[in-house]
PDB file of C-alpha atoms in Angstrom:
ATOM      1  CA  VAL A 217      10.103 152.501  89.403  1.00 90.00           C
ATOM      2  CA  GLN A 218       7.104 151.856  87.163  1.00 95.00           C
ATOM      3  CA  LEU A 219       7.524 150.326  83.664  1.00 97.00           C
ATOM      4  CA  GLN A 220       5.208 150.740  80.760  1.00 96.00           C
ATOM      5  CA  ALA A 221       5.967 148.509  77.718  1.00 96.00           C
ATOM      6  CA  SER A 222       4.596 149.260  74.162  1.00 96.00           C
ATOM      7  CA  GLY A 223       4.830 148.488  70.629  1.00 97.00           C
ATOM      8  CA  GLY A 224       3.541 144.911  70.301  1.00 96.00           C
ATOM      9  CA  GLY A 225       1.181 143.916  67.544  1.00 97.00           C
ATOM     10  CA  LEU A 226       0.685 141.537  64.717  1.00 98.00           C
ATOM     11  CA  VAL A 227       3.539 140.773  62.047  1.00 98.00           C
ATOM     12  CA  GLN A 228       4.115 138.250  59.353  1.00 98.00           C
ATOM     13  CA  ALA A 229       7.046 135.826  59.531  1.00 98.00           C
ATOM     14  CA  GLY A 230      10.256 137.249  58.349  1.00 98.00           C
ATOM     15  CA  GLY A 231       9.044 140.752  59.501  1.00 98.00           C
ATOM     16  CA  SER A 232      10.313 143.210  62.103  1.00 98.00           C
ATOM     17  CA  LEU A 233       9.029 144.963  65.197  1.00 98.00           C
ATOM     18  CA  ARG A 234      10.232 147.067  67.884  1.00 98.00           C
ATOM     19  CA  VAL A 235       8.951 147.055  71.514  1.00 98.00           C
ATOM     20  CA  SER A 236       9.888 149.734  73.880  1.00 98.00           C
ATOM     21  CA  CYS A 237       9.560 150.146  77.646  1.00 98.00           C
ATOM     22  CA  THR A 238       9.486 153.396  79.496  1.00 97.00           C
ATOM     23  CA  ALA A 239      10.411 153.797  83.096  1.00 96.00           C
ATOM     24  CA  SER A 240       9.232 156.316  85.563  1.00 94.00           C
ATOM     25  CA  GLY A 241      11.521 158.195  87.909  1.00 80.00           C
ATOM     26  CA  ARG A 242      14.929 159.547  87.966  1.00 77.00           C
ATOM     27  CA  THR A 243      16.985 156.448  88.634  1.00 90.00           C
ATOM     28  CA  PHE A 244      16.578 154.401  85.346  1.00 94.00           C
ATOM     29  CA  SER A 245      20.281 154.568  84.468  1.00 94.00           C
ATOM     30  CA  THR A 246      21.066 152.634  87.692  1.00 95.00           C
ATOM     31  CA  TYR A 247      19.165 149.589  86.538  1.00 96.00           C
ATOM     32  CA  TYR A 248      20.130 146.710  84.459  1.00 97.00           C
ATOM     33  CA  MET A 249      17.276 146.167  82.130  1.00 98.00           C
ATOM     34  CA  GLY A 250      16.021 142.889  80.631  1.00 98.00           C
ATOM     35  CA  TRP A 251      13.259 141.526  78.293  1.00 98.00           C
ATOM     36  CA  PHE A 252      11.619 138.411  79.082  1.00 98.00           C
ATOM     37  CA  ARG A 253       8.583 136.555  77.339  1.00 98.00           C
ATOM     38  CA  ARG A 254       6.016 134.108  77.921  1.00 98.00           C
ATOM     39  CA  ALA A 255       4.696 132.051  74.959  1.00 97.00           C
ATOM     40  CA  PRO A 256       1.181 130.454  75.182  1.00 92.00           C
ATOM     41  CA  GLY A 257       1.451 127.457  77.639  1.00 94.00           C
ATOM     42  CA  LYS A 258       5.024 128.069  78.428  1.00 96.00           C
ATOM     43  CA  GLU A 259       6.875 129.574  81.295  1.00 97.00           C
ATOM     44  CA  ARG A 260       8.479 133.060  81.073  1.00 97.00           C
ATOM     45  CA  GLU A 261      11.942 132.936  79.708  1.00 98.00           C
ATOM     46  CA  PHE A 262      14.886 135.266  79.295  1.00 98.00           C
ATOM     47  CA  VAL A 263      15.260 137.133  75.879  1.00 98.00           C
ATOM     48  CA  ALA A 264      17.898 140.006  76.326  1.00 98.00           C
ATOM     49  CA  ALA A 265      19.517 142.127  78.960  1.00 98.00           C
ATOM     50  CA  ILE A 266      21.436 145.342  78.950  1.00 98.00           C
ATOM     51  CA  SER A 267      23.802 146.863  81.429  1.00 97.00           C
ATOM     52  CA  ARG A 268      23.360 150.127  82.896  1.00 96.00           C
ATOM     53  CA  ARG A 269      25.058 152.251  80.337  1.00 95.00           C
ATOM     54  CA  GLY A 270      24.453 149.913  77.482  1.00 94.00           C
ATOM     55  CA  GLY A 271      27.936 148.634  77.097  1.00 94.00           C
ATOM     56  CA  ILE A 272      27.274 145.172  77.836  1.00 96.00           C
ATOM     57  CA  THR A 273      24.307 143.073  76.407  1.00 97.00           C
ATOM     58  CA  ASP A 274      23.405 139.368  76.458  1.00 97.00           C
ATOM     59  CA  TYR A 275      20.881 137.286  74.401  1.00 98.00           C
ATOM     60  CA  ALA A 276      19.221 134.016  74.683  1.00 98.00           C
ATOM     61  CA  ASP A 277      20.422 131.678  72.002  1.00 98.00           C
ATOM     62  CA  SER A 278      17.126 131.569  70.289  1.00 97.00           C
ATOM     63  CA  VAL A 279      17.071 135.344  69.362  1.00 98.00           C
ATOM     64  CA  LYS A 280      20.941 135.822  69.021  1.00 98.00           C
ATOM     65  CA  GLY A 281      21.630 137.612  65.674  1.00 98.00           C
ATOM     66  CA  ARG A 282      17.882 138.497  65.196  1.00 98.00           C
ATOM     67  CA  PHE A 283      17.108 140.726  68.313  1.00 98.00           C
ATOM     68  CA  THR A 284      19.005 143.793  69.579  1.00 98.00           C
ATOM     69  CA  ILE A 285      18.547 145.389  73.091  1.00 98.00           C
ATOM     70  CA  SER A 286      19.264 149.085  73.326  1.00 98.00           C
ATOM     71  CA  ARG A 287      18.530 151.759  75.983  1.00 98.00           C
ATOM     72  CA  ASP A 288      18.199 155.587  75.974  1.00 97.00           C
ATOM     73  CA  ASN A 289      18.973 156.697  79.500  1.00 96.00           C
ATOM     74  CA  ALA A 290      18.032 160.406  78.508  1.00 95.00           C
ATOM     75  CA  LYS A 291      14.517 159.012  77.701  1.00 96.00           C
ATOM     76  CA  ASN A 292      14.220 156.339  80.353  1.00 97.00           C
ATOM     77  CA  THR A 293      13.540 154.022  77.683  1.00 98.00           C
ATOM     78  CA  VAL A 294      14.864 150.469  76.600  1.00 98.00           C
ATOM     79  CA  TYR A 295      14.048 148.866  73.315  1.00 98.00           C
ATOM     80  CA  LEU A 296      14.096 145.453  71.729  1.00 98.00           C
ATOM     81  CA  GLN A 297      14.461 145.520  67.994  1.00 98.00           C
ATOM     82  CA  MET A 298      13.073 142.232  66.602  1.00 98.00           C
ATOM     83  CA  ASN A 299      14.022 141.139  63.056  1.00 98.00           C
ATOM     84  CA  SER A 300      13.477 137.975  60.974  1.00 98.00           C
ATOM     85  CA  LEU A 301      10.405 137.225  63.329  1.00 98.00           C
ATOM     86  CA  ARG A 302       9.280 133.548  63.386  1.00 98.00           C
ATOM     87  CA  PRO A 303       5.734 132.209  64.654  1.00 97.00           C
ATOM     88  CA  GLU A 304       7.723 130.697  67.743  1.00 97.00           C
ATOM     89  CA  ASP A 305       8.576 134.353  68.842  1.00 98.00           C
ATOM     90  CA  THR A 306       4.725 134.898  69.541  1.00 98.00           C
ATOM     91  CA  ALA A 307       4.514 135.712  73.212  1.00 98.00           C
ATOM     92  CA  VAL A 308       3.869 138.426  75.680  1.00 98.00           C
ATOM     93  CA  TYR A 309       6.979 140.547  76.108  1.00 98.00           C
ATOM     94  CA  TYR A 310       7.869 141.894  79.524  1.00 98.00           C
ATOM     95  CA  CYS A 311      10.481 144.515  80.336  1.00 98.00           C
ATOM     96  CA  ALA A 312      12.172 144.372  83.732  1.00 98.00           C
ATOM     97  CA  ALA A 313      14.402 146.448  85.872  1.00 97.00           C
ATOM     98  CA  GLY A 314      17.122 145.180  88.486  1.00 95.00           C
ATOM     99  CA  TYR A 315      20.227 146.021  90.153  1.00 92.00           C
ATOM    100  CA  GLY A 316      21.889 142.677  89.461  1.00 83.00           C
ATOM    101  CA  GLY A 317      20.949 142.145  85.896  1.00 81.00           C
ATOM    102  CA  GLY A 318      21.413 138.612  84.312  1.00 92.00           C
ATOM    103  CA  THR A 319      19.402 135.882  82.639  1.00 95.00           C
ATOM    104  CA  SER A 320      17.297 134.944  85.675  1.00 95.00           C
ATOM    105  CA  GLN A 321      13.914 136.569  86.258  1.00 95.00           C
ATOM    106  CA  TYR A 322      14.598 136.585  90.034  1.00 94.00           C
ATOM    107  CA  GLU A 323      17.404 139.048  89.560  1.00 95.00           C
ATOM    108  CA  TYR A 324      14.838 141.549  88.456  1.00 96.00           C
ATOM    109  CA  ASP A 325      12.769 143.688  91.040  1.00 94.00           C
ATOM    110  CA  TYR A 326      10.439 145.441  88.797  1.00 95.00           C
ATOM    111  CA  TRP A 327       8.339 144.283  85.899  1.00 97.00           C
ATOM    112  CA  GLY A 328       6.148 146.069  83.050  1.00 96.00           C
ATOM    113  CA  GLN A 329       2.732 144.874  82.225  1.00 94.00           C
ATOM    114  CA  GLY A 330       3.747 143.112  79.024  1.00 94.00           C
ATOM    115  CA  THR A 331       2.961 143.771  75.268  1.00 97.00           C
ATOM    116  CA  LEU A 332       1.766 141.091  73.040  1.00 98.00           C
ATOM    117  CA  VAL A 333       3.730 140.127  69.902  1.00 98.00           C
ATOM    118  CA  THR A 334       2.066 137.748  67.500  1.00 98.00           C
ATOM    119  CA  VAL A 335       3.996 136.412  64.367  1.00 98.00           C
ATOM    120  CA  SER A 336       1.849 134.760  61.653  1.00 97.00           C
ATOM    121  CA  SER A 337       3.086 132.145  59.358  1.00 93.00           C
TER     122      SER A 337
END
């Protein structure tokens, strides 16, 4: 499966942004989907994950209550709605697909190219 992330940009602190990730192929609904991010000078970290039908979600503590992951299997797309953004949320955001799901990047087999989110103070 190929993943294409989009929707990144520049936003002021306290603002909102939604990033999307669209998958090719007809097997999107068989994958757990996750969002990860890599901030400048830091390692890639888990942000959020969602189960195949969207009934189970998981979030990193740093974004819990501010970010929401969702998916539309009819559109082969997963979303990450980001509210109350902070400068420390500045990062390249990557979507990922895997059969196992979870919070570890090693549980995901396919990765998008990333989309840059910059939060100004």
